[in-house]
C-alpha positions as CSV (number, residue, x, y, z in Angstrom):
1,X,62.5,-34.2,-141.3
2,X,62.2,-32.9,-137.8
3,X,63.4,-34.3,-134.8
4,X,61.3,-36.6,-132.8
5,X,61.2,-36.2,-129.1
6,X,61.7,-39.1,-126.7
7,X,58.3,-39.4,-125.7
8,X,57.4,-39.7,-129.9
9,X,59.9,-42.4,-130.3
10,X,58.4,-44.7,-127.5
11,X,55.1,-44.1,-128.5
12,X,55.7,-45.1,-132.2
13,X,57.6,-48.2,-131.3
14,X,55.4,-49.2,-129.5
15,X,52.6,-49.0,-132.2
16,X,55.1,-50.7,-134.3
17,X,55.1,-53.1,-131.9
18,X,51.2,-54.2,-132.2
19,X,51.8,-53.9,-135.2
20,X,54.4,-56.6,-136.1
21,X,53.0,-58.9,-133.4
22,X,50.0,-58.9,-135.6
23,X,51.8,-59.8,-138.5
24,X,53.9,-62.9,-136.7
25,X,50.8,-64.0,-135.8
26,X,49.4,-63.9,-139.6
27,X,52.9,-65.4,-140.5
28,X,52.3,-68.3,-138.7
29,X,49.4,-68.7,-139.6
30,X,50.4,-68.9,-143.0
31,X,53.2,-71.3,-142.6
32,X,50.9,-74.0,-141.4
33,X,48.8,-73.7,-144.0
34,X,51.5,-73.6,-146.1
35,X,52.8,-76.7,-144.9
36,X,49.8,-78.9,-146.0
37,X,50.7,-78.8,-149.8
38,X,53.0,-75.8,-151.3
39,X,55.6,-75.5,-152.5
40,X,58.8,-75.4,-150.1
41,X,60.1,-72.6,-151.7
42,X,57.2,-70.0,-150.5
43,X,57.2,-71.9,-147.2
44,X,61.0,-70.9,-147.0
45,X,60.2,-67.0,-147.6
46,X,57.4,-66.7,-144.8
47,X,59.7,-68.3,-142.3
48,X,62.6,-65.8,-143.6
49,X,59.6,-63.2,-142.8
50,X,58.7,-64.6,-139.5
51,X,62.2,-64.7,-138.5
52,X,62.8,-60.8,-139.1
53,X,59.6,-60.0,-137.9
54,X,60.9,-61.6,-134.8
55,X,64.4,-59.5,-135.0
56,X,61.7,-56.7,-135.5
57,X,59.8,-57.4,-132.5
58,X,62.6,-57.9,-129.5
59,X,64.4,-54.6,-131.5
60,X,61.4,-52.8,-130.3
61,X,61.1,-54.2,-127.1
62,X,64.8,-53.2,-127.0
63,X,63.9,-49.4,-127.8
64,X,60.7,-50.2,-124.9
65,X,63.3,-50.8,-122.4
66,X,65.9,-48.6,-123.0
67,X,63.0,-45.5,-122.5
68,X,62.3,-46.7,-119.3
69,X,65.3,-47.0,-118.4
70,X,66.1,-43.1,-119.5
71,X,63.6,-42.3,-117.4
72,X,64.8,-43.6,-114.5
73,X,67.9,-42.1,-115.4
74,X,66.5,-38.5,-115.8
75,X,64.6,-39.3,-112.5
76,X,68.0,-39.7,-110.5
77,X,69.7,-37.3,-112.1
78,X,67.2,-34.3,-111.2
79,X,67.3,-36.0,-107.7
80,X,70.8,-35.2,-107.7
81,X,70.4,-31.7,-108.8
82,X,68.2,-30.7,-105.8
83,X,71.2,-32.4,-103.5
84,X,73.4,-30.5,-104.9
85,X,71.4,-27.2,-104.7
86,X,70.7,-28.2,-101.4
87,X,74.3,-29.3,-100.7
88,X,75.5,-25.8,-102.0
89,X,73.3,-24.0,-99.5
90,X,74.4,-25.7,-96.9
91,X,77.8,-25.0,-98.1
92,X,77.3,-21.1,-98.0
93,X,75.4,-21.3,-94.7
94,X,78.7,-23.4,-93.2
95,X,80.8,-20.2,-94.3
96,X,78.9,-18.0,-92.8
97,X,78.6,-19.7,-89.5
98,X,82.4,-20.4,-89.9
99,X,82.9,-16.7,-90.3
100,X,80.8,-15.4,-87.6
101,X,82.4,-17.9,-85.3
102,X,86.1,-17.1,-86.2
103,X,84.9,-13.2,-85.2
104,X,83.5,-14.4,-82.1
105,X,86.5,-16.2,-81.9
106,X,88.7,-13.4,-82.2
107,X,86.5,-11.3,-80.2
108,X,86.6,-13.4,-77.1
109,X,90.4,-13.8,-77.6
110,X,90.8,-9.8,-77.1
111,X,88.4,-10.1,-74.2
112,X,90.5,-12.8,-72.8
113,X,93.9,-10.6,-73.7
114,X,91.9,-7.5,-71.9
115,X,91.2,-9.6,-68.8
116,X,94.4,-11.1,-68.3
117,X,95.6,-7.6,-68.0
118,X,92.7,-6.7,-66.3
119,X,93.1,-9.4,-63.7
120,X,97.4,-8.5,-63.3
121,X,96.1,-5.1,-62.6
122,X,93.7,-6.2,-59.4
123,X,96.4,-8.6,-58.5
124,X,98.6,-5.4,-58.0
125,X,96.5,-3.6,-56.8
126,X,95.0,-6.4,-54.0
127,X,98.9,-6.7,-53.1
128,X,99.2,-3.0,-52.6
129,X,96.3,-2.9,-51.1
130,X,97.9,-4.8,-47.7
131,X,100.5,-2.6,-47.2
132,X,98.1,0.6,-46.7
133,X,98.3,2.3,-43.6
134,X,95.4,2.7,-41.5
135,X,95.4,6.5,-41.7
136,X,95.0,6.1,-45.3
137,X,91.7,3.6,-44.7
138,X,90.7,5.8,-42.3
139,X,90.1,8.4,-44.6
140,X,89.0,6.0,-47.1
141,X,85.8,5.1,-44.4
142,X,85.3,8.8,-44.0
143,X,85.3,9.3,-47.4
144,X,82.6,6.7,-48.2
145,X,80.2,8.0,-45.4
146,X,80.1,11.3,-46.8
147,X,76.6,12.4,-48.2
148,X,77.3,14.9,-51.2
149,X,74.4,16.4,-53.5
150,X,74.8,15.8,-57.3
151,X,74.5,19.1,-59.1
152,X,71.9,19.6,-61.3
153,X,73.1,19.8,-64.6
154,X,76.8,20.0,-64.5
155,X,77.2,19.7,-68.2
156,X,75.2,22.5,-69.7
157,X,76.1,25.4,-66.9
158,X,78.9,26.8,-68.7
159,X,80.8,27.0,-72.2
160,X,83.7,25.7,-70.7
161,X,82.2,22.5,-69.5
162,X,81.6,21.1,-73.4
163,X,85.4,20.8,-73.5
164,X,86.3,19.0,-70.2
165,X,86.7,15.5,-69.0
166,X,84.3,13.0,-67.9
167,X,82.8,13.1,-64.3
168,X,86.1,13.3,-62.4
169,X,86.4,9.8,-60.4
170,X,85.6,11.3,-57.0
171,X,82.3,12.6,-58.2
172,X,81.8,9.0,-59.5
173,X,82.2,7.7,-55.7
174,X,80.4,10.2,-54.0
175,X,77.3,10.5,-56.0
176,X,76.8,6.6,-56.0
177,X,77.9,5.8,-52.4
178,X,76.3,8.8,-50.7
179,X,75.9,7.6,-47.0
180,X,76.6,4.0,-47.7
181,X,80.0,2.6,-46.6
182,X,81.4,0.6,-49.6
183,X,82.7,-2.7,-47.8
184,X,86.3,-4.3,-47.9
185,X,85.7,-6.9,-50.2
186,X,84.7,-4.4,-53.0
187,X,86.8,-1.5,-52.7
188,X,89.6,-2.1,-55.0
189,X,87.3,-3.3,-57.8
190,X,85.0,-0.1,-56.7
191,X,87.9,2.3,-56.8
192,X,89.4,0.5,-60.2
193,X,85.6,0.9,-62.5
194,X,85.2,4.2,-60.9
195,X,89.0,5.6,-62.3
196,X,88.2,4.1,-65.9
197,X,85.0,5.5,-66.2
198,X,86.5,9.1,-65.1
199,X,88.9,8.7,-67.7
200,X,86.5,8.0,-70.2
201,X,87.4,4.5,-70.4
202,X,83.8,3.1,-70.9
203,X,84.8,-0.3,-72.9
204,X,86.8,-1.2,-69.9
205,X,84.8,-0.4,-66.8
206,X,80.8,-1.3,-68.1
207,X,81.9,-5.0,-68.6
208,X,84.1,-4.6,-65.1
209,X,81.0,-3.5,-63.3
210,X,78.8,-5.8,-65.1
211,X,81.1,-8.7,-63.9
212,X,81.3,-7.5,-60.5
213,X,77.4,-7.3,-60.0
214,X,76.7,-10.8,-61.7
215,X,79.2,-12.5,-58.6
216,X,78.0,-9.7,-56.0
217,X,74.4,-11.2,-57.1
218,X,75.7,-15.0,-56.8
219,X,77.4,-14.6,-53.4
220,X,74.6,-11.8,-52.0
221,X,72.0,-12.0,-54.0
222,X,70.3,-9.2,-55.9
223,X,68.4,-7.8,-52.6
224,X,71.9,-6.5,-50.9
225,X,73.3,-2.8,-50.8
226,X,75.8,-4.0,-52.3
227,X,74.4,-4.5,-55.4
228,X,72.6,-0.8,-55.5
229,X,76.1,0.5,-54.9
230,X,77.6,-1.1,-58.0
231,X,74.3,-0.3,-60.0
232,X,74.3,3.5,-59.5
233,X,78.2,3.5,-60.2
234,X,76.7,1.5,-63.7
235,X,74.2,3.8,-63.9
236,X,76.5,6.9,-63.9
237,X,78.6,5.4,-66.4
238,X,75.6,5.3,-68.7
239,X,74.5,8.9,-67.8
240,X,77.9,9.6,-69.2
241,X,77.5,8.1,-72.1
242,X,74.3,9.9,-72.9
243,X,72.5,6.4,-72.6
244,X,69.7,8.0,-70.0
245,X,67.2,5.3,-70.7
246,X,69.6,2.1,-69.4
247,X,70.8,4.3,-66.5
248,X,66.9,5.0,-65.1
249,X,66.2,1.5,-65.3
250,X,69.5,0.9,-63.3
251,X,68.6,3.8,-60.6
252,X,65.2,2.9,-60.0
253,X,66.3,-1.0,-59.6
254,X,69.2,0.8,-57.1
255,X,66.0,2.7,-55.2
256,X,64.1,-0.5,-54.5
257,X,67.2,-2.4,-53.2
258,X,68.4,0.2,-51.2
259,X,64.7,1.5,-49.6
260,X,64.1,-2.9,-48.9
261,X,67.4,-2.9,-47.1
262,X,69.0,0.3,-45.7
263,X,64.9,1.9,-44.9
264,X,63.0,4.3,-46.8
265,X,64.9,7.8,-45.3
266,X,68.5,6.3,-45.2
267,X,70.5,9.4,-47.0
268,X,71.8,6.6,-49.4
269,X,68.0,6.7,-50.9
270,X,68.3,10.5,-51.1
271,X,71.3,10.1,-53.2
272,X,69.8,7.6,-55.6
273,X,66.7,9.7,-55.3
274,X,68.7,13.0,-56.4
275,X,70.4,11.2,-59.3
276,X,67.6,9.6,-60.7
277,X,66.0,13.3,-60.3
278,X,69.5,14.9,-61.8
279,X,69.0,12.5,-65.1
280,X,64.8,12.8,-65.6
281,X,66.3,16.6,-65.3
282,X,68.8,16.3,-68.0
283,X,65.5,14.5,-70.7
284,X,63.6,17.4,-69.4
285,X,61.2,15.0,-67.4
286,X,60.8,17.9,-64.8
287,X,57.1,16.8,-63.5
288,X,58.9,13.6,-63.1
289,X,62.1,14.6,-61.6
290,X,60.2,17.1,-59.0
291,X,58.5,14.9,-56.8
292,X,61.8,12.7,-56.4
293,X,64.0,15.7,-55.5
294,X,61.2,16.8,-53.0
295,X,61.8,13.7,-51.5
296,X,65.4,13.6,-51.2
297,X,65.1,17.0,-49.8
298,X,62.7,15.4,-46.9
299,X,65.6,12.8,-46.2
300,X,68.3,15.5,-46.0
301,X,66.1,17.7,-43.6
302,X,65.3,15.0,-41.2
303,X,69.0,13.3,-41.4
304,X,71.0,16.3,-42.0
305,X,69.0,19.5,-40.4
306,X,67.1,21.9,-41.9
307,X,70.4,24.1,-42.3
308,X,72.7,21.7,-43.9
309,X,74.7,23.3,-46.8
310,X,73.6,19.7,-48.6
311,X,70.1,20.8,-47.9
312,X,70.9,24.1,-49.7
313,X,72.3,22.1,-52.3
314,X,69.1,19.7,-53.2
315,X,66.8,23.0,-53.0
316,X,68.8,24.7,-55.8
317,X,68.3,21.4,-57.5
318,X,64.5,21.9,-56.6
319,X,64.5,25.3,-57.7
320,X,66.0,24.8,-61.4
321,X,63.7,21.9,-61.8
322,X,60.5,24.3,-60.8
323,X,62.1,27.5,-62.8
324,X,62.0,24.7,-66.4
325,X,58.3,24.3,-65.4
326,X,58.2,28.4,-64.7
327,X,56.8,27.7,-61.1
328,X,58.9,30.9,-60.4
329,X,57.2,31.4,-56.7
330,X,58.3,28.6,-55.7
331,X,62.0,29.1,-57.3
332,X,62.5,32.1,-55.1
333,X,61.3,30.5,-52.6
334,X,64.1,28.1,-52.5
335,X,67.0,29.8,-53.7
336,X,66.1,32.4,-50.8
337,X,66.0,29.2,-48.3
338,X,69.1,27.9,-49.8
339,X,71.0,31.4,-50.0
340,X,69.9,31.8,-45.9
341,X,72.1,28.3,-45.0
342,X,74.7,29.1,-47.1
343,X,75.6,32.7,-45.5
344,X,74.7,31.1,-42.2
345,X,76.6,28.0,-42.5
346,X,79.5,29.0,-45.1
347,X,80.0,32.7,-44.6
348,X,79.4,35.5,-47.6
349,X,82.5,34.7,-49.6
350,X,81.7,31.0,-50.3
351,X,81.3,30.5,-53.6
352,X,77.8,29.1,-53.6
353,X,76.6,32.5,-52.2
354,X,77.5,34.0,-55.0
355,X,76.3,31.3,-57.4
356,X,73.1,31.1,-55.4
357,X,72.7,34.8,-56.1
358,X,73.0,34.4,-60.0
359,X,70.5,31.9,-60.2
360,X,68.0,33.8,-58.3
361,X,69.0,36.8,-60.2
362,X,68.2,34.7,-63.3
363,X,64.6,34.0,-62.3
364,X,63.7,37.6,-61.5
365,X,65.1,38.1,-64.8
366,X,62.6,35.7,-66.5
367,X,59.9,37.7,-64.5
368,X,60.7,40.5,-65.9
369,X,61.9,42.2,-62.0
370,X,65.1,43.6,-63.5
371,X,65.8,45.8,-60.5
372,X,65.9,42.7,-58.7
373,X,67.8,41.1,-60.7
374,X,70.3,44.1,-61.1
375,X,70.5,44.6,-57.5
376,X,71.9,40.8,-56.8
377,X,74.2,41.1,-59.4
378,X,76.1,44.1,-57.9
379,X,76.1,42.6,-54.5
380,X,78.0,39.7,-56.3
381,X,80.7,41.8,-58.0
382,X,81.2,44.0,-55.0
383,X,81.9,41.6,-52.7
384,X,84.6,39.9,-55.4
385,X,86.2,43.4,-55.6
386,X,86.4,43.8,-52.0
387,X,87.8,40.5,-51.2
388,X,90.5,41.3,-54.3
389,X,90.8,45.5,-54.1
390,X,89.8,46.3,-50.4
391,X,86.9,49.0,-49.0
392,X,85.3,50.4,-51.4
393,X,86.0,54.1,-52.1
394,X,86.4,57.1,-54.6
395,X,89.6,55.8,-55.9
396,X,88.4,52.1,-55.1
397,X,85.2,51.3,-57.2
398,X,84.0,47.9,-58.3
399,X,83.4,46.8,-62.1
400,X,80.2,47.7,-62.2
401,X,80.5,51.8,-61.5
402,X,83.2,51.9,-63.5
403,X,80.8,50.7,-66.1
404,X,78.0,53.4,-65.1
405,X,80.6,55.7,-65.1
406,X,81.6,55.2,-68.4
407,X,78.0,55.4,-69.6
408,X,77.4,58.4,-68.2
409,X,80.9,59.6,-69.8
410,X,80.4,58.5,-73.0
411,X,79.4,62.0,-74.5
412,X,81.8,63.7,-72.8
413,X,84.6,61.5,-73.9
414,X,84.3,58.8,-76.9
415,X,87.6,57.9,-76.1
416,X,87.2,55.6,-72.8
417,X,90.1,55.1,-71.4
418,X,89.9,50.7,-71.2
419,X,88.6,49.2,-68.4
420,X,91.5,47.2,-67.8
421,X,93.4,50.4,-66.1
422,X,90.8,50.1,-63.5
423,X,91.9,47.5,-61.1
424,X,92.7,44.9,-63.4
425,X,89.4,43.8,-63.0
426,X,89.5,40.8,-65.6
427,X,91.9,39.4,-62.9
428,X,89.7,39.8,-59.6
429,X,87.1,37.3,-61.9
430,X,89.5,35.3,-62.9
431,X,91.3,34.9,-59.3
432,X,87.4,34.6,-57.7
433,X,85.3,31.8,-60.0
434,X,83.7,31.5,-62.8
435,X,80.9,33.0,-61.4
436,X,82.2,36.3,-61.0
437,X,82.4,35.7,-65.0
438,X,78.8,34.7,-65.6
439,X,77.6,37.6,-63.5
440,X,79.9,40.2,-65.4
441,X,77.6,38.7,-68.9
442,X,74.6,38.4,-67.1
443,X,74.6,41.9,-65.7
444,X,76.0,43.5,-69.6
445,X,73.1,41.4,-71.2
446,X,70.8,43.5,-68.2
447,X,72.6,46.9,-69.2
448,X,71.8,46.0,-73.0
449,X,68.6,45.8,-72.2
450,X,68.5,49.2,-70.6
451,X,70.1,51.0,-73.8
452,X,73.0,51.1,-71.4
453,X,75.4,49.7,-74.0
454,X,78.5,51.7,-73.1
455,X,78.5,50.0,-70.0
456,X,77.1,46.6,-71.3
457,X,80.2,46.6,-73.5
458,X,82.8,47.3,-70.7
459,X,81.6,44.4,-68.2
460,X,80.9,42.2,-71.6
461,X,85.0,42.6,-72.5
462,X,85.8,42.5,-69.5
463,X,84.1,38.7,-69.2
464,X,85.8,37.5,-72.2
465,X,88.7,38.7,-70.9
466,X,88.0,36.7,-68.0
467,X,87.3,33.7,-69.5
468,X,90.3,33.5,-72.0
469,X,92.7,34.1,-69.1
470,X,91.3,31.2,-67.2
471,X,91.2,29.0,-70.4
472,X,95.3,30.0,-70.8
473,X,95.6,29.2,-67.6
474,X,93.8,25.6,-67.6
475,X,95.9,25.0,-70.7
476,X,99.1,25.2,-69.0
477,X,97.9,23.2,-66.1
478,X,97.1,20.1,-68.6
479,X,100.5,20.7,-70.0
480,X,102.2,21.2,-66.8
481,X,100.3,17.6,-65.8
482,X,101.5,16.2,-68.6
483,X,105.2,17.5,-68.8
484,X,104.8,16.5,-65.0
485,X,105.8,19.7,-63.9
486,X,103.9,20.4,-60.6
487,X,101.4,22.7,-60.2
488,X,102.5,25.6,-59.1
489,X,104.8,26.3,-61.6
490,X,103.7,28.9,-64.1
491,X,100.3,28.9,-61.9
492,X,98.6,25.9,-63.4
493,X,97.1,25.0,-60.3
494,X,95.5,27.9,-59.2
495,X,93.7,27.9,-62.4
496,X,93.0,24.2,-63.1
497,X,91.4,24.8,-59.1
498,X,89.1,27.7,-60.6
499,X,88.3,24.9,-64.3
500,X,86.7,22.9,-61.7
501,X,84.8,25.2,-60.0
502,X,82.9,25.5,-62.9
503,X,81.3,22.5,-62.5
504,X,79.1,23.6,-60.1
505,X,78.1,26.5,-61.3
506,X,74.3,26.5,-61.6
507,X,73.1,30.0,-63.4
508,X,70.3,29.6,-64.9
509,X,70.4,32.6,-67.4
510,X,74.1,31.3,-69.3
511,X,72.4,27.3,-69.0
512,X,71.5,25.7,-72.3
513,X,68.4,23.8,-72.1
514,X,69.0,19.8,-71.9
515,X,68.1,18.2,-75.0
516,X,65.1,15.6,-74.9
């Protein structure tokens, strides 16, 4: 016999139910008729039937009932299933809101930690800050008035450069306060972001200088030169950090504030100019950067003179941005203009003569005007061997006709004596800059290209010479710094001095293109 469902029961007590009310009515029927003349006995049976029709009846309506009343049951209990589903949701959403929080939580109690120290730190150093002397803040002032160019692209001139440290901290201030005095009031917070983002310390000094515009914008407002000072300092951090799109935004938000307030050719605009032009350089936006380096050169010649080593400065800047474009009129135009104020205003042994001379070197080079090119280069390591050897003589010769020498020789004897027995030449370039060790490549890579590879080889070893020498030598610097041993000990700072000469050096021909 199978099993009935629920819904089967109801519905066949229920038919039993007609059923037997039918029959108690035919029961009753019977029993008054019977009462009129039978016999009591049959009289007694039908009431015995009426009776458990009866118990049959309310057992039915019994069964009725309870179905209902299952029903409600089942009703309530699903209801109580979706709370529960519900419930448990809620439950797991509570957790993870519990757990995000006890991050945040954790999170802000760091940030809190960090600031305390943070905040002990500009305590000392605000309680220092009293007892300076006024020679001291003097300098400071002078400091902050200066007007420096930002070199092009000071990370991708040189090999070398890959493995140093951040912008060094007085970069930092100069480039962001170029011809704007940084007041009182922000100096110590100025000079604290701009020493943690030197050091590399970017966690530290983006929310400092993110803390420092939101009160210089409550006390200020947002329209002060102020504010452009602390937003190209955030902006530099950023450019550090290879995050060029946030440090544009920053710069031309610096531009606006600082051409409203300080005038449109205020050499503090040329700076912001310049280093917005310096990072559209390094995306290799050069149609973009062009026209703003054009105008920071304007400024400079109207503020500065026509003659100003700084102009020389922006129109190398102009000249690497026209030589990515191939413009190369125009570059010799301006590394001509620029190598004129340096020799006029520096002298011939300054070391952006000789720099200025590579990179005009390098765009003859890309022209294919190799005599050019040549003739710059020798003029470069001449004047390096004179200032290290003396006149030039028989017995006397520079690096270079050592080299010819050598390559006319080569037949006679395969056996070259090494170059180093000549003057200790890998010295002189390491003693001079890092220049002197670009143009020693640049003019071997020439020579190679000449079939000259006798004397591409001698100025090439020569340069790796060079540069190894210096790298020993910046290596015992940093571990003389460290070891606190000063400088001149074991001649870490002479080359350490030479490391960061490097920095500026802007050849063109050793320069890796920036990356997009």
């Amino acid at each position: 016999m199978t099993q009935m469902t629920q819904e089967e029961i109801v519905s066949n007590t229920k038919t039993v139910l007609q059923g037997l009310e039918a029959l108690r009515v035919e029961h009753l029927t019977l029993v008054s008729n019977l009462s009129e003349g039978t016999e009591g006995s049959k009289r007694e049976i039908v009431r015995q039937n009426i009776e458990n029709i009866e118990l049959g009846l309310g057992e039915a309506q019994v069964i009725v009932v309870l179905a209902s009343h299952l029903q409600n049951i089942e009703a309530e209990k699903q209801k109580l299933r979706t709370q529960v589903r519900r419930l448990c949701q809620e439950n797991a959403w509570l957790r993870d809101e519990l757990a995000n929080t006890q991050q945040k939580l954790q999170a802000s109690e760091q940030s809190v930690a960090q600031l305390e120290e943070e905040k002990k730190h500009l305590e000392f150093m605000a309680s220092v800050k009293k007892y300076d002397d006024n020679q001291e803040h003097e300098e400071n002032l002078e400091k902050s008035r200066s007007d420096p160019v930002v070199e092009l692209f000071p990370e991708d001139e040189s090999e070398e450069r890959q493995n140093m440290s951040p912008t060094p901290a007085n970069q930092f201030a100069n480039h962001a306060n170029a011809g704007y005095e940084i007041p009182a009031r922000l100096r110590t917070l100025h000079n604290l972001v701009i020493q943690y983002a030197s050091q590399g310390r970017y966690e530290v000094a983006v929310p400092l200088c993110k803390q420092a515009l939101e009160d210089l914008e409550k006390t200020s407002g947002h329209d002060h030169p102020d504010v452009a000072t602390m937003l190209n300092i955030l902006a530099l951090v950023y450019r550090d950090q290879n995050k060029y799109k946030e440090a544009a935004n920053l710069l031309n938000d610096a531009l606006a504030i600082r051409e409203k307030t300080l005038g449109e050719n205020h050499p503090a605009v040329a700076a912001t100019l310049n280093n917005l032009a310096v990072l559209y350089g390094k995306r290799g936006k050069y149609k973009d950067a062009e026209p703003l380096c054009k105008r920071a050169l304007e400024i400079r010649e109207n503020v500065l003179g026509k003659n100003h080593p700084d102009v020389a400065k922006q129109l190398n800047n102009l000249a690497l941005l026209c030589q990515n474009q191939t413009k190369y009129e125009e570059v010799e135009i301006y590394y001509q203009r620029a190598l004129e104020i340096y020799e006029m205003k520096l002298g011939p042994d300054d070391p952006n003569v000789a720099k200025t001379k590579n990179n005009l070197a390098s765009c003859y080079l890309k022209q294919g005007k190799y005599k050019e090119a040549e003739v710059l280069y020798k003029q470069v390591l001449t004047r390096a061997h004179e200032r290290e050897f003396g006149t030039i003589n028989g017995e006397n010769k520079p690096i270079w006709q050592v080299a010819e020498e050598r390559e006319e020789n080569k037949l006679k004897n395969r056996e070259n004596t090494p170059y180093g027995e000549y003057g200790g030449w890998h010295k002189a370039a390491k003693v001079d800059s890092p220049t002197v060790t670009v143009t020693l490549k640049n003019l071997g890579a020439l020579y190679r290209r000449q079939g000259k590879y006798e004397a591409a080889d001698t100025l090439e070893d020569c340069a790796l010479r060079s540069k190894k020498e210096a790298l020993d030598l910046a290596k015992q610097s940093k571990v003389a710094k460290i070891l606190g041993v000063p400088e001149g000990i074991g001649g870490g700072g002479g080359g350490r001095q030479k490391m960061k000469d490097s920095d500026k050096d802007d050849d063109e021909s050793v320069r890796r293109t920036p990356k997009q």
